[in-house]
XYZ file of C-alpha atoms in Angstrom:
69
model
C 0.058 -0.103 0.242
C 1.490 3.074 -0.941
C 1.130 7.066 0.615
C -1.595 7.888 -1.248
C -3.718 5.138 -0.299
C -2.906 5.822 2.922
C -3.883 9.548 3.117
C -6.580 8.622 1.302
C -8.478 6.724 3.595
C -8.058 8.429 6.894
C -7.779 12.223 5.842
C -10.367 13.782 7.395
C -13.091 15.229 4.916
C -15.263 17.793 6.383
C -18.817 18.148 4.486
C -18.350 21.279 2.900
C -21.817 21.540 0.724
C -25.507 20.946 1.854
C -26.231 18.342 -0.829
C -22.930 16.058 0.920
C -24.482 17.028 4.677
C -27.931 16.036 3.783
C -26.304 13.296 2.149
C -24.602 11.380 5.443
C -27.860 12.937 7.415
C -30.139 10.441 5.368
C -27.629 7.488 5.552
C -27.524 8.176 9.009
C -31.806 8.553 9.211
C -32.140 5.326 7.406
C -29.843 3.070 9.059
C -31.242 4.342 12.516
C -34.738 3.806 11.607
C -33.504 -0.169 10.800
C -31.584 -0.479 13.997
C -34.847 1.194 15.653
C -37.227 -1.690 13.551
C -34.801 -4.386 14.540
C -34.087 -3.418 18.503
C -38.405 -3.918 18.310
C -38.366 -6.997 15.899
C -35.308 -9.418 17.570
C -35.565 -11.059 20.825
C -32.468 -9.547 23.050
C -29.164 -11.880 22.511
C -25.920 -11.684 20.991
C -27.785 -12.301 17.417
C -29.189 -8.907 18.109
C -25.879 -7.189 19.237
C -24.463 -8.340 16.143
C -26.890 -7.059 13.529
C -27.527 -3.726 15.044
C -22.583 -3.736 14.980
C -23.165 -4.933 11.890
C -25.578 -2.149 10.871
C -23.285 0.561 12.728
C -20.777 -0.722 10.146
C -23.312 0.250 7.130
C -23.336 3.349 8.626
C -19.601 3.869 8.914
C -18.623 2.362 5.000
C -21.849 4.893 3.722
C -20.070 7.674 4.984
C -17.348 6.581 4.232
C -18.283 6.038 0.693
C -20.114 9.831 0.970
C -16.995 11.566 1.972
C -14.646 10.076 -0.535
C -16.764 10.911 -3.274
């Protein structure tokens, strides 16, 4: 992996346009809505905790995709 790739992966990218901030908000709201639904639907336990954790990962990668675009 070269230095440019490392920089690309770890550089901070502030959402400079309102449109970009709105996209981040939309992704966050969608993931939150699904998290709320799963929290009500699924029984407590390891699988539920993993499902919510993976949903956090979805939000992370969605935000990364939006920021890096």
